[in-house]
Short mmCIF file of C-alpha atoms and ligand atoms in Angstrom, two decimals:
data_model
loop_
_atom_site.label_atom_id
_atom_site.label_comp_id
_atom_site.label_asym_id
_atom_site.label_seq_id
_atom_site.Cartn_x
_atom_site.Cartn_y
_atom_site.Cartn_z
CA MET A 1 8.19 -59.43 34.06
CA ASN A 2 5.05 -58.90 32.02
CA ASP A 3 1.86 -60.61 33.00
CA PRO A 4 1.18 -63.20 30.19
CA GLY A 5 -2.51 -62.13 30.16
CA THR A 6 -1.53 -58.50 29.57
CA THR A 7 0.95 -59.48 26.86
CA GLN A 8 -1.72 -61.46 25.07
CA LEU A 9 -4.10 -58.48 25.27
CA ASP A 10 -1.39 -56.16 23.94
CA ALA A 11 -0.76 -58.51 21.02
CA LEU A 12 -4.47 -58.64 20.23
CA GLU A 13 -4.77 -54.87 20.44
CA PHE A 14 -1.71 -54.46 18.23
CA ARG A 15 -3.18 -56.80 15.61
CA ARG A 16 -6.52 -55.01 15.76
CA GLN A 17 -4.85 -51.69 15.20
CA ARG A 18 -2.70 -53.10 12.39
CA ASP A 19 -5.82 -54.48 10.69
CA LEU A 20 -7.55 -51.12 11.08
CA ILE A 21 -4.63 -49.36 9.44
CA LEU A 22 -4.42 -51.94 6.66
CA ALA A 23 -8.18 -51.63 6.07
CA ALA A 24 -8.08 -47.83 6.04
CA THR A 25 -5.24 -47.37 3.57
CA GLY A 26 -6.08 -46.88 -0.09
CA ASP A 27 -2.94 -48.66 -1.29
CA GLY A 28 -3.02 -52.43 -1.77
CA ILE A 29 -0.74 -54.11 0.80
CA TYR A 30 0.21 -57.74 1.20
CA GLY A 31 3.02 -59.72 2.79
CA VAL A 32 4.88 -62.74 1.44
CA ASP A 33 7.34 -65.12 3.05
CA THR A 34 10.68 -66.00 1.55
CA ALA A 35 8.99 -68.71 -0.53
CA GLY A 36 6.64 -66.14 -2.03
CA ILE A 37 3.58 -67.44 -0.16
CA SER A 38 1.30 -64.64 1.01
CA GLN A 39 0.78 -64.15 4.73
CA PHE A 40 -1.76 -61.33 4.68
CA ALA A 41 -3.52 -58.91 2.31
CA ASN A 42 -5.57 -55.81 2.94
CA PRO A 43 -9.06 -55.00 1.57
CA ALA A 44 -7.68 -52.53 -1.00
CA ALA A 45 -5.45 -55.27 -2.44
CA ALA A 46 -8.45 -57.57 -2.66
CA ARG A 47 -10.70 -54.85 -4.18
CA MET A 48 -8.15 -53.91 -6.84
CA SER A 49 -7.41 -57.50 -7.88
CA GLY A 50 -11.01 -58.67 -7.73
CA HIS A 51 -10.17 -61.53 -5.33
CA THR A 52 -11.36 -62.05 -1.78
CA ILE A 53 -8.85 -61.62 1.02
CA GLY A 54 -9.25 -65.35 1.70
CA GLU A 55 -8.26 -66.17 -1.88
CA MET A 56 -5.19 -64.02 -1.52
CA ILE A 57 -3.73 -65.66 1.63
CA GLY A 58 -1.62 -68.81 1.71
CA VAL A 59 -1.00 -68.80 -2.04
CA ASN A 60 1.78 -67.74 -4.35
CA LEU A 61 0.57 -64.22 -5.16
CA HIS A 62 2.98 -63.89 -8.07
CA ASP A 63 1.15 -66.75 -9.77
CA LEU A 64 -2.20 -65.21 -8.85
CA ILE A 65 -1.85 -61.54 -9.81
CA HIS A 66 1.62 -61.03 -11.31
CA HIS A 67 1.99 -64.00 -13.67
CA SER A 68 2.27 -62.15 -16.99
CA ARG A 69 3.72 -58.96 -18.32
CA ALA A 70 1.63 -56.18 -19.93
CA ASP A 71 2.16 -57.71 -23.38
CA GLY A 72 0.78 -61.06 -22.13
CA SER A 73 4.15 -62.88 -22.05
CA HIS A 74 4.90 -65.13 -19.07
CA TYR A 75 6.57 -63.47 -16.05
CA HIS A 76 8.85 -65.95 -14.24
CA GLY A 77 8.65 -65.89 -10.46
CA HIS A 78 12.46 -65.88 -10.17
CA ASP A 79 12.56 -62.57 -12.09
CA CYS A 80 9.96 -60.96 -9.81
CA PRO A 81 11.30 -57.93 -7.83
CA ILE A 82 8.71 -58.60 -5.11
CA HIS A 83 10.22 -61.99 -4.42
CA ALA A 84 13.69 -60.56 -4.80
CA ALA A 85 13.13 -58.26 -1.80
CA ALA A 86 12.32 -61.31 0.31
CA LYS A 87 15.57 -62.89 -0.85
CA ASP A 88 18.17 -60.16 -1.28
CA GLY A 89 16.92 -57.94 1.54
CA LYS A 90 16.78 -54.85 -0.66
CA ILE A 91 13.92 -52.47 -1.40
CA HIS A 92 12.57 -52.82 -4.94
CA ARG A 93 10.50 -50.07 -6.57
CA VAL A 94 8.73 -50.66 -9.88
CA SER A 95 6.33 -48.43 -11.82
CA ASP A 96 6.00 -50.01 -15.23
CA GLU A 97 4.36 -53.38 -14.58
CA VAL A 98 0.81 -54.67 -14.41
CA PHE A 99 -1.18 -56.77 -11.92
CA TRP A 100 -3.88 -59.12 -13.12
CA ARG A 101 -7.47 -59.19 -11.92
CA LYS A 102 -9.53 -62.25 -11.31
CA ASP A 103 -11.59 -61.46 -14.44
CA GLY A 104 -8.46 -61.73 -16.63
CA SER A 105 -7.98 -57.99 -17.17
CA CYS A 106 -4.92 -56.14 -15.93
CA PHE A 107 -4.09 -52.67 -14.62
CA PRO A 108 -0.86 -50.67 -14.48
CA VAL A 109 0.74 -50.59 -11.03
CA GLU A 110 3.44 -48.85 -9.11
CA TYR A 111 4.75 -50.92 -6.20
CA VAL A 112 7.39 -51.04 -3.53
CA SER A 113 8.53 -54.38 -2.15
CA THR A 114 10.25 -53.95 1.23
CA PRO A 115 12.08 -56.78 2.98
CA ILE A 116 10.84 -57.84 6.45
CA TRP A 117 13.51 -58.62 9.00
CA ASP A 118 12.83 -60.49 12.20
CA GLU A 119 15.66 -60.32 14.70
CA GLY A 120 18.23 -60.01 11.94
CA GLU A 121 16.68 -62.72 9.84
CA LEU A 122 15.02 -62.07 6.46
CA VAL A 123 11.56 -63.55 6.76
CA GLY A 124 9.74 -62.11 3.77
CA ALA A 125 8.62 -58.89 2.11
CA VAL A 126 5.73 -56.49 2.35
CA VAL A 127 4.36 -55.09 -0.90
CA SER A 128 2.53 -51.82 -1.21
CA PHE A 129 0.96 -51.11 -4.61
CA ARG A 130 -1.41 -48.69 -6.25
CA ASP A 131 -3.43 -48.70 -9.45
CA ILE A 132 -1.93 -45.96 -11.64
CA THR A 133 -4.47 -46.15 -14.49
CA GLU A 134 -5.80 -42.66 -13.78
CA ARG A 135 -2.36 -41.18 -13.35
CA ARG A 136 -1.20 -42.72 -16.60
CA LYS A 137 -4.26 -41.35 -18.33
CA ALA A 138 -3.69 -37.89 -16.85
CA ASP A 139 0.00 -38.06 -17.85
CA ARG A 140 -0.94 -39.08 -21.36
CA GLU A 141 -3.53 -36.33 -21.62
CA LEU A 142 -1.02 -33.81 -20.33
CA ARG A 143 1.56 -35.00 -22.83
CA GLU A 144 -0.98 -34.89 -25.65
CA SER A 145 -2.14 -31.45 -24.67
CA GLU A 146 1.44 -30.25 -24.42
CA ALA A 147 2.16 -31.73 -27.83
CA ARG A 148 -0.97 -30.08 -29.21
CA TYR A 149 0.01 -26.69 -27.84
CA ARG A 150 3.59 -27.17 -28.96
CA ALA A 151 2.35 -27.98 -32.47
CA MET A 152 0.12 -24.90 -32.45
CA PHE A 153 3.04 -22.88 -31.16
CA GLU A 154 5.42 -24.22 -33.78
CA ASP A 155 3.01 -24.42 -36.72
CA SER A 156 1.63 -20.94 -36.26
CA SER A 157 2.25 -18.84 -39.33
CA ALA A 158 2.93 -15.92 -37.00
CA ALA A 159 6.02 -15.44 -34.90
CA VAL A 160 5.01 -16.54 -31.39
CA ILE A 161 6.99 -15.18 -28.48
CA LEU A 162 6.39 -16.12 -24.86
CA VAL A 163 7.46 -13.40 -22.48
CA CYS A 164 7.63 -13.46 -18.69
CA ALA A 165 5.14 -10.82 -17.52
CA ASP A 166 7.28 -9.81 -14.53
CA THR A 167 10.79 -9.65 -15.98
CA ARG A 168 9.69 -8.95 -19.60
CA ARG A 169 12.29 -11.44 -20.72
CA ILE A 170 11.75 -13.94 -23.52
CA LYS A 171 10.94 -17.45 -22.32
CA ASP A 172 10.35 -19.21 -25.60
CA THR A 173 9.97 -18.53 -29.31
CA ASN A 174 8.72 -20.65 -32.19
CA LYS A 175 10.59 -21.48 -35.40
CA GLN A 176 8.74 -18.73 -37.23
CA THR A 177 10.22 -16.11 -34.93
CA ASP A 178 13.72 -17.45 -35.41
CA GLN A 179 13.23 -17.51 -39.19
CA LEU A 180 11.63 -14.07 -39.37
CA LEU A 181 14.31 -12.45 -37.30
CA ASP A 182 17.29 -14.53 -38.43
CA TYR A 183 18.13 -16.04 -35.05
CA GLU A 184 19.51 -19.50 -34.45
CA ASP A 185 17.14 -22.06 -32.93
CA GLY A 186 16.19 -20.97 -29.43
CA GLY A 187 18.90 -18.30 -29.36
CA LEU A 188 16.43 -15.78 -28.00
CA ALA A 189 15.38 -17.38 -24.72
CA GLY A 190 16.46 -15.33 -21.71
CA LEU A 191 16.99 -12.07 -23.64
CA PRO A 192 14.91 -9.00 -22.77
CA ALA A 193 11.88 -8.68 -25.09
CA ASP A 194 13.15 -5.25 -26.23
CA VAL A 195 15.73 -6.91 -28.47
CA LEU A 196 12.94 -8.11 -30.72
CA PHE A 197 11.19 -4.80 -31.22
CA VAL A 198 11.97 -1.41 -32.65
CA SER A 199 9.78 1.16 -30.95
CA LEU A 200 9.83 4.64 -29.59
CA PRO A 201 11.21 4.74 -26.04
CA GLY A 202 8.68 3.32 -23.59
CA ASP A 203 6.25 2.14 -26.29
CA LEU A 204 6.90 -1.56 -25.77
CA ALA A 205 6.68 -1.28 -21.99
CA ARG A 206 3.41 0.65 -22.30
CA PHE A 207 2.05 -1.96 -24.69
CA PHE A 208 2.95 -4.81 -22.31
CA ASP A 209 1.45 -2.86 -19.37
CA LYS A 210 -1.79 -2.55 -21.33
CA VAL A 211 -1.78 -6.29 -22.12
CA VAL A 212 -1.27 -7.14 -18.45
CA LYS A 213 -3.95 -4.68 -17.33
CA GLU A 214 -6.59 -5.57 -19.89
CA GLY A 215 -5.70 -9.21 -20.55
CA GLY A 216 -4.86 -8.54 -24.21
CA ALA A 217 -4.10 -5.86 -26.78
CA GLU A 218 -3.14 -5.35 -30.42
CA THR A 219 -0.96 -2.86 -32.24
CA GLU A 220 0.69 -2.10 -35.54
CA ALA A 221 2.86 0.59 -34.04
CA LEU A 222 5.69 -1.80 -33.15
CA ARG A 223 8.20 -3.24 -35.56
CA CYS A 224 10.18 -6.42 -35.13
CA ARG A 225 13.94 -6.14 -35.20
CA THR A 226 16.00 -8.76 -37.02
CA LYS A 227 19.34 -9.90 -35.66
CA ASP A 228 21.01 -7.46 -38.08
CA GLY A 229 18.91 -4.60 -36.80
CA ALA A 230 16.52 -4.32 -39.77
CA ALA A 231 12.94 -3.33 -38.89
CA ILE A 232 10.03 -5.44 -40.12
CA PRO A 233 6.48 -4.05 -39.98
CA VAL A 234 4.32 -6.43 -37.99
CA ARG A 235 0.88 -6.68 -36.50
CA VAL A 236 1.28 -7.62 -32.86
CA SER A 237 -1.48 -9.14 -30.78
CA ALA A 238 -0.73 -10.22 -27.24
CA SER A 239 -2.61 -11.79 -24.35
CA THR A 240 -1.78 -12.88 -20.84
CA LEU A 241 -1.58 -16.48 -19.69
CA GLN A 242 -0.62 -18.32 -16.54
CA LEU A 243 2.61 -20.31 -16.77
CA ASN A 244 3.87 -22.85 -14.24
CA ASP A 245 6.24 -20.32 -12.80
CA GLY A 246 4.14 -17.18 -12.96
CA PRO A 247 2.24 -14.90 -15.32
CA GLY A 248 3.29 -14.75 -18.95
CA ILE A 249 2.52 -12.75 -22.08
CA LEU A 250 1.90 -14.57 -25.34
CA VAL A 251 2.88 -12.35 -28.26
CA LEU A 252 1.89 -13.10 -31.85
CA ALA A 253 3.65 -11.01 -34.47
CA SER A 254 2.48 -11.33 -38.10
CA ASP A 255 4.67 -10.01 -40.86
CA ILE A 256 2.67 -7.34 -42.74
CA ARG A 257 5.38 -6.37 -45.19
CA ARG A 258 3.37 -7.64 -48.14
CA ARG A 259 0.30 -5.74 -47.05
CA THR A 260 2.24 -2.54 -46.45
CA GLN A 261 4.00 -3.00 -49.79
CA ALA A 262 0.64 -3.46 -51.49
CA GLU A 263 -0.70 -0.37 -49.73
CA GLU A 264 2.39 1.58 -50.72
CA HIS A 265 1.98 0.33 -54.29
CA ALA A 266 -1.68 1.39 -54.30
CA ARG A 267 -0.73 4.78 -52.86
CA GLN A 268 1.90 5.23 -55.54
CA LEU A 269 -0.50 4.19 -58.24
CA GLN A 270 -3.11 6.56 -56.94
CA SER A 271 -0.68 9.42 -56.89
CA GLU A 272 0.46 8.53 -60.41
CA LEU A 273 -3.15 8.49 -61.51
CA HIS A 274 -3.69 11.84 -59.88
CA HIS A 275 -0.64 13.11 -61.63
CA VAL A 276 -1.89 11.73 -64.92
CA SER A 277 -5.31 13.19 -64.37
CA ARG A 278 -3.67 16.54 -63.76
CA LEU A 279 -1.75 16.01 -66.98
CA SER A 280 -5.00 14.98 -68.59
CA ALA A 281 -6.65 18.13 -67.38
CA MET A 282 -3.87 20.05 -69.06
CA GLY A 283 -4.22 17.76 -72.01
CA GLU A 284 -7.94 18.42 -72.15
CA MET A 285 -7.20 22.10 -72.26
CA ALA A 286 -4.58 21.64 -74.91
CA THR A 287 -6.83 19.50 -77.05
CA ALA A 288 -9.61 22.00 -76.68
CA MET A 289 -7.28 24.82 -77.62
CA ALA A 290 -5.95 22.89 -80.54
CA HIS A 291 -9.42 22.19 -81.80
CA GLU A 292 -10.80 25.65 -81.17
CA LEU A 293 -7.84 27.76 -82.20
CA ASN A 294 -6.80 25.92 -85.28
CA GLN A 295 -9.60 27.28 -87.41
CA PRO A 296 -9.38 30.93 -86.34
CA LEU A 297 -5.61 30.82 -86.70
CA SER A 298 -5.89 29.44 -90.20
CA ALA A 299 -8.37 32.20 -90.91
CA VAL A 300 -5.95 34.78 -89.54
CA MET A 301 -3.29 33.47 -91.85
CA ASN A 302 -5.64 33.45 -94.84
CA TYR A 303 -6.88 36.96 -94.20
CA VAL A 304 -3.43 38.35 -93.59
CA GLN A 305 -2.10 36.66 -96.68
CA ALA A 306 -4.96 38.12 -98.69
CA ALA A 307 -4.38 41.57 -97.17
CA ARG A 308 -0.71 41.24 -97.99
CA ARG A 309 -1.57 40.56 -101.58
CA LEU A 310 -3.92 43.53 -101.73
CA MET A 311 -1.53 45.86 -99.96
CA GLY A 312 1.36 44.66 -101.97
CA GLU A 313 -0.30 46.09 -104.98
CA SER A 314 -0.98 49.52 -103.44
CA SER A 315 0.93 50.22 -100.17
CA GLY A 316 4.36 50.80 -98.73
CA GLU A 317 7.16 48.55 -97.54
CA LYS A 318 6.40 48.94 -93.80
CA ALA A 319 2.90 47.47 -94.11
CA LEU A 320 4.34 44.50 -95.90
CA GLU A 321 6.88 43.97 -93.17
CA TYR A 322 4.16 43.91 -90.48
CA MET A 323 2.04 41.54 -92.49
CA ASP A 324 4.98 39.14 -92.71
CA LYS A 325 5.44 39.34 -88.97
CA ALA A 326 1.74 38.58 -88.41
CA ILE A 327 2.00 35.54 -90.62
CA SER A 328 5.06 34.21 -88.85
CA GLN A 329 3.49 34.82 -85.40
CA ALA A 330 0.30 33.05 -86.42
CA SER A 331 2.18 30.09 -87.76
CA ARG A 332 4.26 30.00 -84.60
CA ALA A 333 1.03 29.90 -82.58
CA ALA A 334 -0.08 26.96 -84.71
CA ASP A 335 3.21 25.20 -83.98
CA ILE A 336 2.77 25.75 -80.26
CA ILE A 337 -0.70 24.26 -80.38
CA ARG A 338 0.53 21.30 -82.37
CA GLY A 339 3.20 20.82 -79.77
CA LEU A 340 0.64 20.93 -76.97
CA ARG A 341 -1.48 18.36 -78.69
CA SER A 342 1.38 15.98 -79.15
CA PHE A 343 2.21 16.48 -75.47
CA VAL A 344 -1.16 14.96 -74.58
CA THR A 345 -1.04 12.10 -76.96
CA LYS A 346 2.58 11.07 -76.92
CA GLY A 347 3.74 12.83 -73.84
CA ASP A 348 6.99 11.89 -72.21
CA ALA A 349 6.25 8.25 -72.81
CA GLN A 350 7.75 5.77 -70.39
CA CYS A 351 6.57 2.58 -71.98
CA ALA A 352 7.12 -0.77 -70.34
CA PHE A 353 5.99 -4.33 -70.94
CA GLY A 354 2.91 -5.20 -68.99
CA ASP A 355 0.13 -7.69 -68.63
CA ILE A 356 -3.08 -6.04 -69.79
CA ASN A 357 -5.17 -8.07 -67.31
CA GLU A 358 -3.08 -6.76 -64.42
CA ILE A 359 -3.12 -3.20 -65.72
CA VAL A 360 -6.93 -3.28 -66.11
CA SER A 361 -7.58 -5.00 -62.75
CA GLU A 362 -5.42 -2.50 -60.90
CA ALA A 363 -7.32 0.41 -62.41
CA LEU A 364 -10.65 -1.32 -61.66
CA ALA A 365 -9.66 -1.86 -58.04
CA LEU A 366 -8.83 1.80 -57.70
CA THR A 367 -11.97 3.08 -59.42
CA LEU A 368 -14.42 0.61 -57.93
CA PRO A 369 -13.21 -0.59 -54.55
CA GLY A 370 -14.99 -3.76 -53.20
CA ALA A 371 -18.52 -2.71 -52.34
CA GLU A 372 -18.85 -0.31 -55.26
CA ALA A 373 -17.82 -3.04 -57.69
CA ALA A 374 -20.60 -5.24 -56.30
CA MET A 375 -23.14 -2.43 -56.46
CA ILE A 376 -22.39 -1.74 -60.09
CA GLY A 377 -22.45 -5.48 -60.92
CA LEU A 378 -18.85 -5.51 -62.12
CA ARG A 379 -17.68 -8.75 -63.73
CA THR A 380 -14.35 -9.38 -65.38
CA GLU A 381 -13.85 -11.86 -68.19
CA PHE A 382 -10.12 -11.90 -68.69
CA MET A 383 -8.54 -14.15 -71.29
CA ASP A 384 -5.68 -16.09 -69.75
CA GLU A 385 -2.09 -15.90 -70.93
CA LEU A 386 -2.44 -12.89 -73.17
CA PRO A 387 0.79 -11.70 -74.76
CA PRO A 388 2.33 -8.64 -73.12
CA VAL A 389 1.66 -5.09 -74.24
CA LEU A 390 4.20 -2.29 -74.45
CA VAL A 391 2.40 0.66 -72.90
CA GLU A 392 2.60 3.63 -70.65
CA LYS A 393 0.70 1.92 -67.90
CA VAL A 394 -0.78 4.90 -66.10
CA LYS A 395 -2.15 6.36 -69.31
CA ILE A 396 -3.89 3.10 -70.23
CA GLN A 397 -5.21 3.00 -66.67
CA GLN A 398 -6.46 6.55 -67.11
CA VAL A 399 -8.43 5.33 -70.15
CA VAL A 400 -9.87 2.47 -68.07
CA VAL A 401 -10.79 4.85 -65.25
CA ASN A 402 -12.53 7.19 -67.70
CA LEU A 403 -14.48 4.41 -69.39
CA VAL A 404 -15.56 2.90 -66.09
CA ARG A 405 -16.61 6.30 -64.72
CA ASN A 406 -18.62 6.99 -67.85
CA ALA A 407 -20.32 3.59 -67.57
CA VAL A 408 -21.09 4.13 -63.88
CA GLU A 409 -22.50 7.58 -64.59
CA ALA A 410 -24.53 6.28 -67.52
CA MET A 411 -26.04 3.56 -65.30
CA GLY A 412 -26.99 6.04 -62.57
CA GLN A 413 -30.71 5.43 -63.16
CA THR A 414 -30.46 1.81 -64.35
CA PRO A 415 -32.41 -0.51 -62.02
CA GLN A 416 -30.14 -3.49 -62.66
CA PRO A 417 -26.69 -2.18 -63.52
CA GLY A 418 -24.03 -4.48 -64.90
CA LEU A 419 -20.55 -3.90 -66.28
CA ILE A 420 -18.49 -6.61 -67.92
CA VAL A 421 -14.85 -5.79 -68.52
CA ARG A 422 -13.46 -8.26 -71.00
CA THR A 423 -10.01 -8.84 -72.46
CA THR A 424 -9.50 -10.89 -75.61
CA ALA A 425 -6.88 -11.39 -78.28
CA SER A 426 -7.57 -11.35 -81.99
CA GLU A 427 -5.81 -13.70 -84.39
CA ASP A 428 -3.63 -10.91 -85.78
CA GLY A 429 -2.15 -10.41 -82.34
CA GLU A 430 -4.15 -7.40 -81.24
CA ILE A 431 -5.44 -7.24 -77.71
CA GLU A 432 -8.92 -5.88 -77.24
CA VAL A 433 -10.43 -4.56 -74.04
CA GLN A 434 -14.21 -4.13 -73.88
CA PHE A 435 -16.41 -2.33 -71.37
CA CYS A 436 -19.96 -3.61 -71.80
CA ASP A 437 -22.46 -1.72 -69.67
CA ARG A 438 -26.23 -2.12 -69.22
CA GLY A 439 -26.97 1.60 -69.21
CA PRO A 440 -29.14 3.56 -71.67
CA GLY A 441 -26.66 2.97 -74.50
CA LEU A 442 -25.81 5.32 -77.36
CA THR A 443 -27.73 6.54 -80.38
CA ASP A 444 -26.24 5.77 -83.79
CA GLU A 445 -25.13 9.40 -83.98
CA GLN A 446 -23.47 9.19 -80.54
CA VAL A 447 -21.59 6.04 -81.58
CA GLU A 448 -19.98 8.16 -84.29
CA ARG A 449 -19.62 11.45 -82.43
CA ALA A 450 -18.93 10.46 -78.80
CA PHE A 451 -15.18 10.72 -79.37
CA GLN A 452 -15.27 14.24 -80.71
CA SER A 453 -14.22 17.00 -78.35
CA PHE A 454 -17.02 18.91 -76.60
CA VAL A 455 -19.67 16.30 -77.35
CA THR A 456 -21.44 15.73 -74.09
CA THR A 457 -24.92 15.01 -72.77
CA LYS A 458 -23.98 15.96 -69.22
CA GLN A 459 -24.69 19.33 -67.70
CA GLN A 460 -21.32 19.41 -66.00
CA GLY A 461 -19.57 17.42 -68.75
CA MET A 462 -16.82 18.83 -70.91
CA GLY A 463 -17.13 16.18 -73.56
CA LEU A 464 -13.38 15.72 -73.64
CA GLY A 465 -12.79 12.44 -71.75
CA LEU A 466 -13.42 10.13 -74.69
CA SER A 467 -11.48 12.27 -77.13
CA ILE A 468 -8.47 12.20 -74.80
CA CYS A 469 -8.89 8.43 -74.33
CA ARG A 470 -8.88 7.91 -78.06
CA SER A 471 -5.78 10.11 -78.42
CA ILE A 472 -3.99 8.02 -75.78
CA ILE A 473 -4.96 4.74 -77.42
CA GLU A 474 -3.98 5.97 -80.88
CA ALA A 475 -0.64 7.12 -79.49
CA HIS A 476 -0.16 3.47 -78.50
CA GLN A 477 -0.95 2.39 -82.09
CA GLY A 478 -4.35 1.13 -80.98
CA LYS A 479 -7.94 1.89 -81.97
CA MET A 480 -10.91 2.97 -79.95
CA TRP A 481 -14.60 2.88 -80.82
CA ALA A 482 -18.07 2.40 -79.37
CA SER A 483 -20.88 0.02 -80.31
CA HIS A 484 -24.35 -1.01 -79.19
CA ASN A 485 -24.56 -3.73 -76.56
CA PRO A 486 -26.96 -6.36 -78.01
CA GLU A 487 -28.17 -6.97 -74.45
CA GLY A 488 -28.90 -3.26 -73.99
CA GLY A 489 -26.36 -0.58 -73.14
CA ALA A 490 -23.11 0.53 -74.71
CA ILE A 491 -19.82 -1.17 -75.41
CA PHE A 492 -16.60 0.80 -75.51
CA HIS A 493 -13.67 -1.01 -77.11
CA PHE A 494 -10.03 -0.31 -77.41
CA THR A 495 -7.22 -2.33 -78.91
CA LEU A 496 -3.51 -2.39 -78.31
CA PRO A 497 -0.89 -4.15 -80.37
CA SER A 498 0.55 -7.09 -78.48
CA ILE A 499 4.25 -7.76 -78.39
CA CYS A 500 5.50 -11.12 -79.58
CA GLU A 501 8.73 -12.66 -78.30
CA GLU A 502 10.90 -11.52 -81.25
CA ASP A 503 9.64 -7.97 -80.84
CA ARG A 504 10.57 -8.11 -77.20
CA ILE A 505 14.13 -8.97 -77.97
CA ASP A 506 14.32 -6.15 -80.55
CA ALA A 507 12.55 -3.70 -78.30
P1 ADP B 601 -18.13 13.81 -70.57
O1 ADP B 601 -18.14 12.60 -69.69
O2 ADP B 601 -17.45 14.97 -70.00
O3 ADP B 601 -19.45 14.11 -71.16
P2 ADP B 601 -16.89 12.06 -72.47
O4 ADP B 601 -16.07 12.38 -73.69
O5 ADP B 601 -16.28 11.12 -71.52
O6 ADP B 601 -17.20 13.43 -71.80
O7 ADP B 601 -18.27 11.48 -72.92
C1 ADP B 601 -19.00 12.08 -73.98
C2 ADP B 601 -20.43 11.65 -73.99
O8 ADP B 601 -20.53 10.30 -74.41
C3 ADP B 601 -21.09 11.66 -72.63
O9 ADP B 601 -21.60 12.94 -72.32
C4 ADP B 601 -22.21 10.67 -72.81
O10 ADP B 601 -23.31 11.26 -73.42
C5 ADP B 601 -21.65 9.69 -73.81
N1 ADP B 601 -21.19 8.45 -73.12
C6 ADP B 601 -19.93 8.15 -72.72
N2 ADP B 601 -19.90 6.93 -72.16
C7 ADP B 601 -21.17 6.44 -72.21
C8 ADP B 601 -21.79 5.20 -71.81
N3 ADP B 601 -21.09 4.21 -71.24
N4 ADP B 601 -23.13 5.06 -72.03
C9 ADP B 601 -23.84 6.05 -72.63
N5 ADP B 601 -23.30 7.20 -73.02
C10 ADP B 601 -22.00 7.41 -72.84
#
């Protein structure tokens, strides 16, 4: 049998230790009897609720700290899970309620109410609770941040592909990827990343290795592969990131089809312009020949005809026969030259409807790319909604290129260069394009003569550019002339007939 003194000491020691444990724990703990009256409470419970321990013992704690729900509505004691544990003997866990402080404010809690049994009899419940304000806040922030990243992921204009760095398999893709590559929503997750790219063997693996090694990389050497196997040119930039379950690679692929198409278009245009300038070079020669040879050939014909007359009076049949041959050869030469000239002006015309503003801007972009345009002070004043023109585009662009080059050359020594390229429409339906430069301008004589072949002020000049330009414009039923710029400099003008709707239908 135990000594009663020892038993009493043991009980005291037990209580002391229990109080130490209760004081040390960070969770709020209190006990209630089956009537809901509190038997004890620890310091954490008191600190969190703002009451003293004394205020928390011997009272109905539901009424003290659990009386209302988060929305302020009354919380009946008979609905309280804490009391329920002391009545039904079951453990009740709750994580979406609030406890109320002495100052009238409340805080979100998570609690467990555990029944207390004493020799088989239910005598009450012990409640352990914790303030989950911080956890809620952290959860909310995590959710918000996830939502933010998800939105960035989904709203990105690029295809975003998340790849596992170890297995190189796709973990996630955004809508853009699915749309770009014609996959159903999420149908790509789990597949090897190779299915999305067309590349030379080993290229994709090498690219991913580089990303992993250097933390990020970019390339335009890869192409995305649609579900049907078509290849789409893309610009890929990728970087590494840490995912919950290991390292990942975030791949952004932007569709550059438009850019490559535009580049291809520019390349084509450039090669057409080169082609046309080669043709022009031939044309220049032809025009020069036409101009230069016409007179001597006419002279040949005149002289031979005269000689024929003279010889006819005095000489034999053979001489006459040769004279006739000379005449027919000379006239054939004249025909050839006429043919050459018409080759330059009319050429093998492939006319199409076009917007003069587009035709001019394209040629400007090619002649004066970005910085050069700024240096020369290029400004365009295009009239909106001009009627279409029916032209051989590259030839008109050749005219634009020539006029712009001339203006740029003329302004070589001009301290403040400026070039306005203007498009307008006259009332009679003609479209006029003007090139107004701020160079030295033209003398009255030059205004008249600049378009004649071989008129040049340049040491290296041939003096043929403007004459060819005029031939091209005239072949399009337009006119070309020069005038003085009232602000100083020269203005070169050309017109083109515009095409009205009825003409279009007939054309
Ligand atoms: P080239 O450039 O080979 O001389 P062009 O027929 O293009 O042949 O030009 C003929 C001449 O017209 C040029 O030598 C120049 O004297 C004059 N000219 C052309 N454009 C301009 C301009 N914008 N300003 C002043 N003079 C010009």
